[in-house]
Coordinates of C-alpha atoms and ligand atoms in Angstrom, one line a residue:
M1 CA 20.2 14.9 2.7
T2 CA 17.3 12.5 3.0
L3 CA 16.8 10.6 6.2
I4 CA 15.1 7.2 6.3
L5 CA 13.6 6.4 9.6
K6 CA 11.3 3.7 11.2
G7 CA 8.9 3.6 14.1
D8 CA 8.1 6.3 16.6
K9 CA 11.1 8.3 15.7
A10 CA 10.0 8.5 12.1
I11 CA 6.5 9.6 13.1
E12 CA 7.9 12.3 15.4
S13 CA 10.2 13.7 12.8
A14 CA 7.5 13.5 10.1
K15 CA 5.0 15.5 12.2
E16 CA 7.6 18.1 13.0
L17 CA 8.5 18.5 9.3
I18 CA 4.9 18.6 8.1
L19 CA 3.8 21.2 10.7
N20 CA 6.8 23.3 9.7
G21 CA 5.9 23.4 6.0
D22 CA 8.0 20.5 4.7
I23 CA 7.2 17.3 2.8
V24 CA 7.6 13.6 3.9
A25 CA 7.4 10.3 2.0
F26 CA 5.3 7.7 3.8
P27 CA 4.1 4.1 3.1
T28 CA 0.5 3.3 2.2
E29 CA -1.1 -0.1 1.3
T30 CA -1.1 0.9 -2.4
V31 CA 2.2 2.7 -3.1
Y32 CA 4.4 5.2 -1.1
G33 CA 3.1 8.8 -1.1
L34 CA 4.8 12.1 -0.8
G35 CA 2.8 14.2 1.6
A36 CA 2.3 17.8 2.7
N37 CA -0.2 19.7 5.0
V38 CA -3.1 20.2 2.6
Y39 CA -3.7 23.7 3.9
D40 CA -0.1 24.9 3.4
E41 CA 0.3 26.0 -0.2
G42 CA 4.1 26.5 0.1
A43 CA 4.5 22.9 1.3
V44 CA 2.2 21.6 -1.5
A45 CA 4.3 23.5 -4.0
K46 CA 7.4 21.6 -2.8
I47 CA 5.7 18.3 -3.8
F48 CA 5.4 19.4 -7.4
D49 CA 8.9 20.6 -7.3
A50 CA 10.5 17.5 -5.8
K51 CA 8.7 15.2 -8.3
G52 CA 8.9 17.4 -11.3
R53 CA 5.2 17.1 -11.6
P54 CA 3.1 19.3 -13.9
Q55 CA 1.1 21.9 -12.0
D56 CA -2.1 20.8 -13.8
N57 CA -2.2 17.3 -12.3
P58 CA -4.2 17.4 -9.0
L59 CA -3.2 15.7 -5.7
I60 CA -5.2 13.3 -3.6
V61 CA -6.1 14.3 0.0
H62 CA -5.5 11.7 2.6
I63 CA -7.5 11.5 5.8
I64 CA -7.8 9.1 8.8
D65 CA -11.5 9.5 9.7
K66 CA -14.6 9.2 7.5
R67 CA -16.0 12.3 9.2
D68 CA -13.0 14.3 7.8
I69 CA -14.5 13.9 4.3
D70 CA -17.1 16.6 5.1
M71 CA -14.3 19.1 5.9
I72 CA -12.9 18.6 2.4
A73 CA -15.8 17.8 0.2
R74 CA -19.5 18.9 -0.2
D75 CA -22.7 17.6 -1.8
I76 CA -21.7 14.0 -1.1
S77 CA -24.1 11.8 -2.9
D78 CA -25.8 8.7 -1.5
D79 CA -23.7 6.6 -3.9
A80 CA -20.6 8.2 -2.5
R81 CA -21.7 7.4 1.0
L82 CA -22.2 3.8 0.1
L83 CA -18.7 3.5 -1.2
I84 CA -17.2 5.3 1.8
D85 CA -19.0 2.9 4.1
E86 CA -18.0 -0.2 2.1
F87 CA -14.5 0.5 0.9
M88 CA -12.9 3.0 3.3
P89 CA -10.3 2.7 4.7
G90 CA -8.8 1.1 1.6
A91 CA -7.4 1.4 -1.9
I92 CA -10.0 3.8 -3.4
T93 CA -10.0 7.5 -4.1
L94 CA -13.4 9.3 -4.5
V95 CA -13.5 12.5 -6.6
L96 CA -16.0 14.8 -4.9
P97 CA -17.1 18.4 -5.2
K98 CA -14.5 20.3 -3.2
K99 CA -14.9 22.7 -0.3
A100 CA -13.6 26.2 -0.7
N101 CA -11.0 25.8 2.1
I102 CA -8.9 23.4 0.0
P103 CA -6.2 25.4 -1.8
S104 CA -6.5 25.4 -5.6
I105 CA -2.8 24.3 -5.9
V106 CA -3.9 20.9 -4.4
T107 CA -6.7 20.3 -7.0
A108 CA -4.9 22.1 -9.9
G109 CA -7.7 24.6 -10.0
L110 CA -10.5 22.0 -10.4
D111 CA -13.7 22.3 -8.5
S112 CA -13.4 18.7 -7.3
V113 CA -11.0 16.9 -4.9
G114 CA -9.8 13.3 -4.6
V115 CA -10.2 11.9 -1.1
R116 CA -8.6 8.8 0.2
F117 CA -8.5 7.1 3.6
P118 CA -5.6 4.6 3.6
S119 CA -5.8 1.4 5.5
N120 CA -2.0 1.1 6.1
A121 CA -1.3 1.4 9.9
I122 CA 1.8 3.6 9.4
A123 CA 0.0 5.9 7.0
Q124 CA -2.8 6.3 9.6
E125 CA -0.3 6.9 12.4
F126 CA 1.5 9.5 10.3
I127 CA -1.7 11.4 9.3
R128 CA -3.1 11.2 12.8
A129 CA 0.1 12.6 14.3
C130 CA 0.1 15.5 11.9
G131 CA -3.5 16.4 12.8
V132 CA -4.2 17.7 9.3
P133 CA -5.3 16.1 6.0
I134 CA -2.3 15.2 3.9
A135 CA -2.1 16.1 0.2
A136 CA 0.0 13.4 -1.5
P137 CA 0.7 11.9 -4.9
S138 CA 2.8 8.8 -5.4
A139 CA 6.4 9.3 -4.2
N140 CA 8.2 8.7 -7.5
K141 CA 9.8 11.2 -9.9
S142 CA 7.1 12.3 -12.4
M143 CA 6.7 9.8 -15.3
H144 CA 8.5 7.0 -13.4
I145 CA 7.1 3.9 -11.8
S146 CA 5.3 4.3 -8.5
P147 CA 7.3 3.2 -5.4
T148 CA 6.3 0.2 -3.3
K149 CA 9.4 0.2 -1.0
A150 CA 11.2 2.9 0.9
E151 CA 14.2 2.1 -1.2
H152 CA 12.3 3.0 -4.4
V153 CA 11.5 6.4 -3.0
M154 CA 15.2 6.9 -2.1
N155 CA 16.2 6.0 -5.6
D156 CA 13.9 8.6 -7.1
L157 CA 13.8 11.4 -4.6
G158 CA 16.9 10.9 -2.4
G159 CA 18.5 14.3 -1.8
R160 CA 15.3 16.1 -2.8
I161 CA 13.1 15.5 0.3
P162 CA 14.0 15.5 4.0
L163 CA 12.5 12.2 5.2
V164 CA 11.2 8.8 4.1
I165 CA 9.2 6.9 6.7
D166 CA 10.3 3.3 6.2
G167 CA 7.4 1.0 6.4
E168 CA 6.8 -2.4 5.0
D169 CA 6.5 -3.0 1.3
S170 CA 3.1 -1.8 0.0
D171 CA 0.7 -4.7 0.2
V172 CA -1.6 -3.9 -2.8
G173 CA 1.3 -2.7 -5.0
I174 CA -0.7 -0.6 -7.5
E175 CA -2.3 2.8 -7.0
S176 CA -5.8 3.3 -5.7
T177 CA -8.9 3.1 -7.8
V178 CA -9.9 6.7 -8.7
I179 CA -13.7 7.1 -9.2
D180 CA -15.4 10.3 -10.1
M181 CA -18.5 10.8 -8.0
T182 CA -19.4 14.3 -9.1
G183 CA -21.7 13.4 -12.0
N184 CA -24.9 11.4 -12.3
I185 CA -23.1 8.1 -13.1
P186 CA -20.0 7.2 -11.1
T187 CA -17.1 6.9 -13.4
I188 CA -13.8 5.0 -12.9
L189 CA -10.9 7.2 -14.0
R190 CA -8.1 4.8 -12.9
P191 CA -8.8 1.1 -12.2
G192 CA -7.2 -0.4 -9.1
A193 CA -7.6 -3.3 -6.6
I194 CA -11.2 -2.2 -5.9
T195 CA -12.7 -3.2 -9.2
Q196 CA -15.6 -2.1 -11.2
S197 CA -17.6 -5.2 -10.4
M198 CA -16.9 -4.8 -6.6
I199 CA -18.2 -1.2 -6.9
E200 CA -21.2 -2.2 -9.0
S201 CA -22.3 -4.8 -6.6
V202 CA -22.3 -2.3 -3.7
L203 CA -24.1 0.4 -5.8
R204 CA -26.4 -2.2 -7.4
K205 CA -26.1 -0.6 -10.8
R206 CA -23.8 -0.2 -13.7
I207 CA -21.1 2.5 -13.6
N208 CA -18.9 4.0 -16.3
T209 CA -15.2 3.9 -17.0
K210 CA -13.2 6.6 -18.8
E211 CA -9.8 5.1 -18.5
Y212 CA -8.5 5.9 -22.0
D213 CA -10.3 9.1 -22.7
I214 CA -8.9 11.4 -25.4
K215 CA -10.0 14.5 -23.4
P216 CA -8.9 13.4 -19.9
A217 CA -11.4 13.8 -17.1
S218 CA -8.5 13.0 -14.8
P219 CA -5.6 15.3 -15.7
G220 CA -3.3 12.4 -14.8
M221 CA -4.6 10.3 -17.7
K222 CA -3.0 12.5 -20.3
Y223 CA 0.5 11.9 -19.0
R224 CA 2.6 8.9 -19.9
H225 CA 2.9 7.3 -16.4
Y226 CA 4.6 4.3 -15.1
S227 CA 7.3 4.2 -17.7
P228 CA 10.5 2.2 -17.1
R229 CA 13.7 3.6 -18.4
V230 CA 14.3 0.9 -21.0
P231 CA 11.9 -0.4 -23.8
M232 CA 9.2 -2.7 -22.6
V233 CA 6.8 -5.0 -24.5
I234 CA 3.8 -7.1 -23.3
V235 CA 3.9 -10.6 -24.8
S236 CA 1.5 -13.5 -24.5
K237 CA 2.8 -16.5 -22.6
A238 CA 2.9 -18.6 -25.8
R239 CA 5.3 -16.2 -27.6
L240 CA 7.6 -15.3 -24.7
S241 CA 10.5 -17.6 -25.6
E242 CA 10.4 -16.6 -29.3
H243 CA 10.4 -12.9 -28.5
Y244 CA 13.1 -13.3 -25.9
S245 CA 15.4 -15.1 -28.4
K246 CA 14.8 -12.5 -31.0
I247 CA 15.8 -9.7 -28.7
K248 CA 18.9 -11.6 -27.5
D249 CA 19.9 -12.2 -31.1
K250 CA 20.0 -8.5 -31.5
G251 CA 22.8 -8.4 -28.9
L252 CA 20.6 -6.9 -26.2
S253 CA 20.2 -8.2 -22.6
P254 CA 16.4 -8.8 -22.2
V255 CA 14.6 -10.0 -19.1
M256 CA 11.2 -11.6 -18.8
I257 CA 8.7 -10.7 -16.1
V258 CA 6.7 -13.9 -15.7
S259 CA 4.1 -15.7 -13.6
D260 CA 6.2 -18.9 -13.1
D261 CA 9.6 -20.4 -13.3
N262 CA 9.0 -22.8 -16.2
I263 CA 10.8 -20.8 -18.8
E264 CA 14.4 -20.7 -20.0
G265 CA 16.3 -17.4 -19.8
Q266 CA 16.7 -14.3 -17.6
K267 CA 13.5 -13.8 -15.6
I268 CA 11.8 -12.2 -12.6
V269 CA 8.9 -14.2 -11.3
V270 CA 6.0 -12.1 -10.0
G271 CA 3.6 -14.9 -9.2
K272 CA 0.5 -16.5 -10.6
H273 CA -2.3 -14.9 -8.6
P274 CA -3.3 -11.4 -9.8
K275 CA -3.0 -10.0 -6.3
E276 CA 0.5 -11.3 -6.0
I277 CA 1.3 -9.9 -9.5
A278 CA 0.0 -6.5 -8.4
R279 CA 2.1 -6.6 -5.3
N280 CA 5.3 -7.4 -7.1
I281 CA 5.0 -5.8 -10.5
Y282 CA 6.4 -2.3 -9.9
S283 CA 9.4 -3.7 -7.9
A284 CA 10.1 -6.1 -10.8
L285 CA 9.9 -3.3 -13.4
R286 CA 12.3 -1.2 -11.3
Q287 CA 14.8 -4.1 -10.9
A288 CA 14.5 -4.9 -14.6
E289 CA 15.3 -1.4 -15.8
I290 CA 18.4 -1.3 -13.6
D291 CA 19.8 -4.8 -14.5
Y292 CA 18.7 -5.2 -18.1
D293 CA 18.2 -3.2 -21.3
Y294 CA 14.9 -4.6 -22.6
I295 CA 11.8 -5.8 -20.6
I296 CA 9.4 -8.5 -21.8
V297 CA 6.3 -8.7 -19.6
E298 CA 4.0 -11.7 -19.8
S299 CA 0.4 -10.5 -20.4
I300 CA -2.2 -11.1 -17.8
D301 CA -5.9 -12.0 -18.0
D302 CA -7.6 -8.6 -18.5
A303 CA -10.2 -9.1 -15.8
E304 CA -10.8 -7.6 -12.3
I305 CA -7.5 -6.7 -10.7
G306 CA -5.7 -8.2 -13.8
H307 CA -7.4 -5.4 -15.8
S308 CA -5.9 -2.8 -13.5
I309 CA -2.5 -4.3 -13.8
M310 CA -2.8 -4.4 -17.6
N311 CA -3.9 -0.7 -17.5
R312 CA -0.6 0.2 -15.9
L313 CA 1.4 -2.1 -18.2
T314 CA -0.1 -0.8 -21.4
K315 CA 0.7 2.8 -20.3
A316 CA 4.3 1.8 -19.8
C317 CA 4.9 -0.2 -22.9
K318 CA 5.8 0.4 -26.5
E319 CA 4.0 -2.5 -28.1
M320 CA 1.9 -5.6 -27.4
I321 CA 2.6 -9.0 -29.0
T322 CA -0.2 -11.5 -28.7
Ligands
LIG1 O1 -2.9 4.9 -4.2 C1 -2.8 6.1 -4.5 O2 -3.8 6.7 -4.9 C2 -1.5 6.8 -4.2 C3 -1.3 6.8 -2.7 C4 0.0 7.6 -2.3 O3 -2.4 7.3 -2.0 N1 -1.5 8.1 -4.7 C5 -1.4 8.4 -6.1 O4 -1.5 9.7 -6.4 O5 -1.4 7.5 -6.9 P1 -1.1 10.3 -7.8 O6 -1.1 11.7 -7.7 O7 0.1 9.6 -8.3 O8 -2.3 9.9 -8.7 C6 -3.6 10.5 -8.5 C7 -4.4 10.5 -9.7 C8 -3.9 11.3 -10.8 O9 -4.0 10.7 -12.0 C9 -4.8 12.6 -10.7 O10 -4.9 13.2 -12.0 C10 -6.1 12.0 -10.2 O11 -5.7 11.0 -9.4 N2 -6.9 13.0 -9.5 C11 -6.6 13.6 -8.3 N3 -7.5 14.5 -8.0 C12 -8.4 14.5 -9.0 C13 -9.6 15.2 -9.3 N4 -10.1 16.2 -8.5 N5 -10.3 15.0 -10.5 C14 -9.8 14.0 -11.3 N6 -8.7 13.3 -11.1 C15 -8.0 13.5 -10.0
LIG2 MG1 1.5 8.9 -9.5

């Protein structure tokens, strides 16, 4: 059975579970995570099991103090220090050379480790109460859409984990920016709310991106992530109605995920501003796949956070109609 708790009671139970080798789902500002004590290999193994996650996909280590980074990682470059100072706590994960005390199950045998300091108050309370860094991927079933509400976690992992800490809906709504800081040139492996231009203006130089690499630098990139359970296409605003009618004429029950209300047909409105869209998009996709059998998502301007949203959408979809 899976409990869902709020407030002090949730934190108390979570601490107890984590220190006894179990796993707990918790809110963060990006998406909900599924955490274990990073030093407890048996507990970390339970994460892979509950999610059905391939063993070769490494987990991110969550901390609540910048000084903890030195317990987990080594050879931290000046560039990495600049990003830590500017963006932590927040929606960024730095991939750094790992220290030997981090079990290899956490990093899938890699010599590097992803480190993240979440800004969400409940995430911080949870990690602080546990007193150990928390290894955590997103709290969805492997290959499914990341959860931004406690209810999403229950839908995916209910019955498979002991506890979900019920916090508010995730504010950012898409997963953190993952940036590899182990080489000479910082390289974005997964774009997020902290964008390439934001990072470049702090580092005062150009950086690389490797988001669609054939040979994945981030093991996570080779998996089909973020897939809804029904077919999904991305369609430009101008062609939404035309495509909607075409699908309806086939006898299917399509829904459009759109920026505003000014369109005829079944729709879920996610907002106009890219930040709003990021916050609402996963929830909209989850609702759409339950209530409809075909998803038509309006394409978004592929810049800044819009680029990060399009990164997720293109991974989830079957085709793009422009
Ligand atoms: O916002 C987030 O990052 C959320 C919250 C819970 O913190 N977590 C999350 O974790 O999205 P996950 O496991 O779903 O995605 C982590 C990504 C994966 O694609 C993984 O391959 C990559 O980060 N990653 C982790 N450690 C890595 C490493 N050492 N080198 C390269 N990529 C790494
Ligand atoms: Mg994930």
